[in-house]
Amino acid sequence: MKITIIGTGYVGLVTGTCFAEFGHHVTCVDKDQNKISNLLEGIMPIYEPGLDLLVEKNCKEGRLSFTTTLAEAVSSAEAVFLAVGTPSSRRGDGYADLTYIYEATKEIAAELKGYTVIVDKSTVPVGTADQVARIIRETNPDAEFDVASNPEFLREGAAINDFMRPDRVVIGVESDRAENVLRDIYKPLFLRETPIVRTDVKTAELTKYAANAFLATKISFINEIALLCDSIGANVTDLAKGIGMDGRIGSKFLHPGPGYGGSCFPKDTLALLRIAQEHGQSLRIIEATVEVNAAQKAMMVKKIRDALGGDEAGKKLAVLGLTFKPETDDMRDAPAITILPALLEKGANITAHDPQGVSEAKHVLPQTISYVEDAYEACRDADAVILMTEWNQYRALDFDRLKEIMKGNVFIDLRNVYTPKEMQEAGFDYTGVGTC
Ligand code: UDX
């Protein structure tokens, strides 16, 4: 099949590349000439494990191409996927900014030839597909098309695997014809017996928000329980096992930490609250999820202060990991952005290490932070180590080496990578999240 993807951001690039890997002929379009030139040279705009090799392979085999010219790519396509950015609007009120979606729609509309399915892949508020259809009808009354919604459930750092082996594919369509086009696109997954859930378009749009809001709620739930464990002296890791093995609950997304971040959960929970508000409803559980997440970051500052004996002034802190999660260079809404400035404000000195995130971090964190290229170097003469993001390379630290180069022995593990027992035995003054 001939597929065109508009937008080579995270979602567009992964989607286009994986469709090419399915065997389809894919053209990825982006207005950013620089991005397209880089992609043509094999330079990725984001760090995502395995993506560069898959792009290279599919380009070589002639199934994947990149261009800034939308016209030809759209007129020859059977399906056009909209994967442009939908940032939180500049008003800061939780609304998604749909400017890029509507601009792209107008351009696509003018170029449509023959029956085409326009698919919303970006996370968009309920009702956006209706607006997209209206714009197409107004711009090109003769166009023969359907608008569908096909939300993505990709995790950064695991996106290729999530795309190739999804738990399910949700397709929101209003006609059997559009359904058949999407089923053909995803045919390689039928062979793996991946369930396809057909819904109407609005339901598919809302499903994405509900999925992310539920996962964010699970995290806020366990983060609150972790704080209670801290107060009681119970262990949240064992507790999470105890509840997670109940099939109705499930063990995933029950890892406490410094609060969820990234490009989806913070933005999508707020957008869902706005959607509900517009329909005269309040979603009190999601409101609490958002509040708990903000409080969790503040609690981490207190946790660090307490571990330092009540005062961070003049203390040298080594921060391991800055990105919102491992295997990405993404700093969007990373807890470090809230936690580190609060520590600096009280007079702490911070040296940080991150395997991929430093160049992004420099844009969003205060300039007083020093960066080093080696994790142990960050810990040299440190009073305390703060493990902020659970990169694999921090999972088996050489404790003897660490103690030798550190000045103090405080280890604050905001991801519960280690256990209190092993750290105490290794001679550290250890603090986890809900594991005291
Ligand atoms: C998420 C969804 O998982 C994905 O389906 C959606 O399409 C996009 O948003 P992503 O943001 O890449 O993906 O990362 P994810 O692995 O879900 O983690 C999000 C945040 O939650 C991270 O900050 C992570 O550290 C945090 N988290 C996750 C926890 O604190 N505890 C957990 O148990 C799981």
mmCIF file of C-alpha atoms in Angstrom, residues 27 46 94 195 214 217 253 255 312 336-337 406:
data_model
loop_
_atom_site.group_PDB
_atom_site.id
_atom_site.type_symbol
_atom_site.label_atom_id
_atom_site.label_comp_id
_atom_site.label_asym_id
_atom_site.label_seq_id
_atom_site.Cartn_x
_atom_site.Cartn_y
_atom_site.Cartn_z
ATOM 1 C CA THR A 27 6.608 8.741 2.272
ATOM 2 C CA ILE A 46 15.399 11.838 18.340
ATOM 3 C CA GLY A 94 -4.533 22.321 29.209
ATOM 4 C CA PRO A 195 -6.633 -7.837 18.321
ATOM 5 C CA PHE A 214 -5.597 5.419 33.699
ATOM 6 C CA THR A 217 -3.603 7.305 37.842
ATOM 7 C CA PHE A 253 2.895 0.850 36.198
ATOM 8 C CA HIS A 255 6.629 1.501 40.316
ATOM 9 C CA GLU A 312 21.112 21.202 51.334
ATOM 10 C CA ALA A 336 14.370 16.833 37.351
ATOM 11 C CA ILE A 337 13.077 20.140 35.944
ATOM 12 C CA MET A 406 32.353 10.222 47.368
#
